């Protein structure tokens, strides 16, 4: 979970708070929800959320994740953000299509409840031809001309 804090701070300047869920809160949850995820209290952009780290042995469909996320939200009363260590790009696309909040550290973060969609476009820009760094992009030119 430290990777999430580091990712958000380094790449976007966003501070994320993460702390383990209390035993009382965990006791409210059905056993299968406690077994599928490692749950943390947290906040991002001053909004309280629950971080649900998907255990590596779980291969869930987006529909299963959405249903379990709704149940977690019902029990805990806060928006749920799923955390994936590894997830394929097509799976991320399916999660976005179903408006499921998730984060994959150093790749992408999508939280529609907070109107957040952050991705690693900086990394892809660095991989492109470096000649682009000699010129200002059209939006940057507009800002410069405006001021």
mmCIF file with all atom_site columns, C-alpha atoms in Angstrom, residues 47-129:
data_model
loop_
_atom_site.group_PDB
_atom_site.id
_atom_site.type_symbol
_atom_site.label_atom_id
_atom_site.label_alt_id
_atom_site.label_comp_id
_atom_site.label_asym_id
_atom_site.label_entity_id
_atom_site.label_seq_id
_atom_site.pdbx_PDB_ins_code
_atom_site.Cartn_x
_atom_site.Cartn_y
_atom_site.Cartn_z
_atom_site.occupancy
_atom_site.B_iso_or_equiv
_atom_site.pdbx_formal_charge
_atom_site.auth_seq_id
_atom_site.auth_comp_id
_atom_site.auth_asym_id
_atom_site.auth_atom_id
_atom_site.pdbx_PDB_model_num
ATOM 1  C CA . UNK A 1 47  ? -12.274 12.516  0.687   1.00 0.00 ? 47  UNK A CA 1
ATOM 2  C CA . UNK A 1 48  ? -12.565 9.419   2.881   1.00 0.00 ? 48  UNK A CA 1
ATOM 3  C CA . UNK A 1 49  ? -12.445 6.108   1.015   1.00 0.00 ? 49  UNK A CA 1
ATOM 4  C CA . UNK A 1 50  ? -11.791 2.413   1.565   1.00 0.00 ? 50  UNK A CA 1
ATOM 5  C CA . UNK A 1 51  ? -8.818  0.879   -0.243  1.00 0.00 ? 51  UNK A CA 1
ATOM 6  C CA . UNK A 1 52  ? -9.593  -2.754  -1.152  1.00 0.00 ? 52  UNK A CA 1
ATOM 7  C CA . UNK A 1 53  ? -6.411  -4.536  -2.194  1.00 0.00 ? 53  UNK A CA 1
ATOM 8  C CA . UNK A 1 54  ? -7.369  -7.498  -4.356  1.00 0.00 ? 54  UNK A CA 1
ATOM 9  C CA . UNK A 1 55  ? -5.544  -10.628 -3.245  1.00 0.00 ? 55  UNK A CA 1
ATOM 10 C CA . UNK A 1 56  ? -3.279  -11.997 -5.965  1.00 0.00 ? 56  UNK A CA 1
ATOM 11 C CA . UNK A 1 57  ? -4.994  -15.391 -6.122  1.00 0.00 ? 57  UNK A CA 1
ATOM 12 C CA . UNK A 1 58  ? -8.366  -13.858 -7.010  1.00 0.00 ? 58  UNK A CA 1
ATOM 13 C CA . UNK A 1 59  ? -9.389  -13.738 -10.662 1.00 0.00 ? 59  UNK A CA 1
ATOM 14 C CA . UNK A 1 60  ? -12.660 -11.869 -10.586 1.00 0.00 ? 60  UNK A CA 1
ATOM 15 C CA . UNK A 1 61  ? -14.758 -10.548 -13.439 1.00 0.00 ? 61  UNK A CA 1
ATOM 16 C CA . UNK A 1 62  ? -15.603 -6.839  -13.469 1.00 0.00 ? 62  UNK A CA 1
ATOM 17 C CA . UNK A 1 63  ? -19.219 -7.714  -12.678 1.00 0.00 ? 63  UNK A CA 1
ATOM 18 C CA . UNK A 1 64  ? -18.163 -9.683  -9.585  1.00 0.00 ? 64  UNK A CA 1
ATOM 19 C CA . UNK A 1 65  ? -15.912 -6.826  -8.485  1.00 0.00 ? 65  UNK A CA 1
ATOM 20 C CA . UNK A 1 66  ? -18.709 -4.297  -9.002  1.00 0.00 ? 66  UNK A CA 1
ATOM 21 C CA . UNK A 1 67  ? -21.173 -6.364  -6.964  1.00 0.00 ? 67  UNK A CA 1
ATOM 22 C CA . UNK A 1 68  ? -18.685 -6.926  -4.146  1.00 0.00 ? 68  UNK A CA 1
ATOM 23 C CA . UNK A 1 69  ? -17.771 -3.226  -4.226  1.00 0.00 ? 69  UNK A CA 1
ATOM 24 C CA . UNK A 1 70  ? -21.430 -2.301  -3.780  1.00 0.00 ? 70  UNK A CA 1
ATOM 25 C CA . UNK A 1 71  ? -21.671 -4.666  -0.805  1.00 0.00 ? 71  UNK A CA 1
ATOM 26 C CA . UNK A 1 72  ? -18.502 -3.235  0.753   1.00 0.00 ? 72  UNK A CA 1
ATOM 27 C CA . UNK A 1 73  ? -19.843 0.284   0.280   1.00 0.00 ? 73  UNK A CA 1
ATOM 28 C CA . UNK A 1 74  ? -23.136 -0.743  1.863   1.00 0.00 ? 74  UNK A CA 1
ATOM 29 C CA . UNK A 1 75  ? -21.403 -2.226  4.925   1.00 0.00 ? 75  UNK A CA 1
ATOM 30 C CA . UNK A 1 76  ? -18.710 0.443   5.367   1.00 0.00 ? 76  UNK A CA 1
ATOM 31 C CA . UNK A 1 77  ? -20.503 3.542   4.061   1.00 0.00 ? 77  UNK A CA 1
ATOM 32 C CA . UNK A 1 78  ? -17.584 4.903   2.012   1.00 0.00 ? 78  UNK A CA 1
ATOM 33 C CA . UNK A 1 79  ? -16.554 4.732   -1.644  1.00 0.00 ? 79  UNK A CA 1
ATOM 34 C CA . UNK A 1 80  ? -14.435 1.668   -2.455  1.00 0.00 ? 80  UNK A CA 1
ATOM 35 C CA . UNK A 1 81  ? -11.245 1.864   -4.538  1.00 0.00 ? 81  UNK A CA 1
ATOM 36 C CA . UNK A 1 82  ? -9.857  -1.497  -5.633  1.00 0.00 ? 82  UNK A CA 1
ATOM 37 C CA . UNK A 1 83  ? -6.081  -1.887  -5.692  1.00 0.00 ? 83  UNK A CA 1
ATOM 38 C CA . UNK A 1 84  ? -4.477  -4.243  -8.213  1.00 0.00 ? 84  UNK A CA 1
ATOM 39 C CA . UNK A 1 85  ? -0.802  -5.163  -8.289  1.00 0.00 ? 85  UNK A CA 1
ATOM 40 C CA . UNK A 1 86  ? -1.059  -6.503  -11.833 1.00 0.00 ? 86  UNK A CA 1
ATOM 41 C CA . UNK A 1 87  ? -3.924  -6.020  -14.263 1.00 0.00 ? 87  UNK A CA 1
ATOM 42 C CA . UNK A 1 88  ? -3.982  -6.151  -18.040 1.00 0.00 ? 88  UNK A CA 1
ATOM 43 C CA . UNK A 1 89  ? -4.908  -3.079  -20.081 1.00 0.00 ? 89  UNK A CA 1
ATOM 44 C CA . UNK A 1 90  ? -8.046  -4.737  -21.465 1.00 0.00 ? 90  UNK A CA 1
ATOM 45 C CA . UNK A 1 91  ? -9.154  -5.505  -17.902 1.00 0.00 ? 91  UNK A CA 1
ATOM 46 C CA . UNK A 1 92  ? -8.596  -1.863  -16.918 1.00 0.00 ? 92  UNK A CA 1
ATOM 47 C CA . UNK A 1 93  ? -10.748 -0.842  -19.887 1.00 0.00 ? 93  UNK A CA 1
ATOM 48 C CA . UNK A 1 94  ? -13.550 -3.154  -18.744 1.00 0.00 ? 94  UNK A CA 1
ATOM 49 C CA . UNK A 1 95  ? -13.388 -1.691  -15.211 1.00 0.00 ? 95  UNK A CA 1
ATOM 50 C CA . UNK A 1 96  ? -13.636 1.844   -16.607 1.00 0.00 ? 96  UNK A CA 1
ATOM 51 C CA . UNK A 1 97  ? -16.595 0.893   -18.803 1.00 0.00 ? 97  UNK A CA 1
ATOM 52 C CA . UNK A 1 98  ? -18.418 -0.322  -15.679 1.00 0.00 ? 98  UNK A CA 1
ATOM 53 C CA . UNK A 1 99  ? -17.352 2.753   -13.655 1.00 0.00 ? 99  UNK A CA 1
ATOM 54 C CA . UNK A 1 100 ? -15.481 0.681   -11.054 1.00 0.00 ? 100 UNK A CA 1
ATOM 55 C CA . UNK A 1 101 ? -12.933 2.644   -9.025  1.00 0.00 ? 101 UNK A CA 1
ATOM 56 C CA . UNK A 1 102 ? -9.442  1.159   -9.112  1.00 0.00 ? 102 UNK A CA 1
ATOM 57 C CA . UNK A 1 103 ? -5.761  1.923   -8.931  1.00 0.00 ? 103 UNK A CA 1
ATOM 58 C CA . UNK A 1 104 ? -2.770  0.086   -10.302 1.00 0.00 ? 104 UNK A CA 1
ATOM 59 C CA . UNK A 1 105 ? 0.319   1.770   -8.828  1.00 0.00 ? 105 UNK A CA 1
ATOM 60 C CA . UNK A 1 106 ? 2.600   3.401   -11.394 1.00 0.00 ? 106 UNK A CA 1
ATOM 61 C CA . UNK A 1 107 ? 0.061   2.723   -14.178 1.00 0.00 ? 107 UNK A CA 1
ATOM 62 C CA . UNK A 1 108 ? -3.400  4.185   -13.694 1.00 0.00 ? 108 UNK A CA 1
ATOM 63 C CA . UNK A 1 109 ? -5.955  5.434   -11.200 1.00 0.00 ? 109 UNK A CA 1
ATOM 64 C CA . UNK A 1 110 ? -9.668  5.769   -11.908 1.00 0.00 ? 110 UNK A CA 1
ATOM 65 C CA . UNK A 1 111 ? -12.134 6.987   -9.263  1.00 0.00 ? 111 UNK A CA 1
ATOM 66 C CA . UNK A 1 112 ? -15.349 8.276   -10.867 1.00 0.00 ? 112 UNK A CA 1
ATOM 67 C CA . UNK A 1 113 ? -16.919 9.203   -7.485  1.00 0.00 ? 113 UNK A CA 1
ATOM 68 C CA . UNK A 1 114 ? -14.146 11.772  -6.985  1.00 0.00 ? 114 UNK A CA 1
ATOM 69 C CA . UNK A 1 115 ? -13.873 12.684  -10.681 1.00 0.00 ? 115 UNK A CA 1
ATOM 70 C CA . UNK A 1 116 ? -10.307 11.342  -10.837 1.00 0.00 ? 116 UNK A CA 1
ATOM 71 C CA . UNK A 1 117 ? -8.667  9.659   -13.770 1.00 0.00 ? 117 UNK A CA 1
ATOM 72 C CA . UNK A 1 118 ? -4.896  9.655   -13.601 1.00 0.00 ? 118 UNK A CA 1
ATOM 73 C CA . UNK A 1 119 ? -2.627  7.633   -15.846 1.00 0.00 ? 119 UNK A CA 1
ATOM 74 C CA . UNK A 1 120 ? 1.012   7.304   -16.821 1.00 0.00 ? 120 UNK A CA 1
ATOM 75 C CA . UNK A 1 121 ? 0.951   9.552   -19.890 1.00 0.00 ? 121 UNK A CA 1
ATOM 76 C CA . UNK A 1 122 ? 4.278   11.022  -18.769 1.00 0.00 ? 122 UNK A CA 1
ATOM 77 C CA . UNK A 1 123 ? 5.882   7.611   -19.175 1.00 0.00 ? 123 UNK A CA 1
ATOM 78 C CA . UNK A 1 124 ? 4.480   7.180   -22.678 1.00 0.00 ? 124 UNK A CA 1
ATOM 79 C CA . UNK A 1 125 ? 5.607   10.697  -23.647 1.00 0.00 ? 125 UNK A CA 1
ATOM 80 C CA . UNK A 1 126 ? 9.132   9.898   -22.477 1.00 0.00 ? 126 UNK A CA 1
ATOM 81 C CA . UNK A 1 127 ? 9.207   6.825   -24.694 1.00 0.00 ? 127 UNK A CA 1
ATOM 82 C CA . UNK A 1 128 ? 8.375   8.850   -27.799 1.00 0.00 ? 128 UNK A CA 1
ATOM 83 C CA . UNK A 1 129 ? 10.847  10.726  -29.942 1.00 0.00 ? 129 UNK A CA 1
#
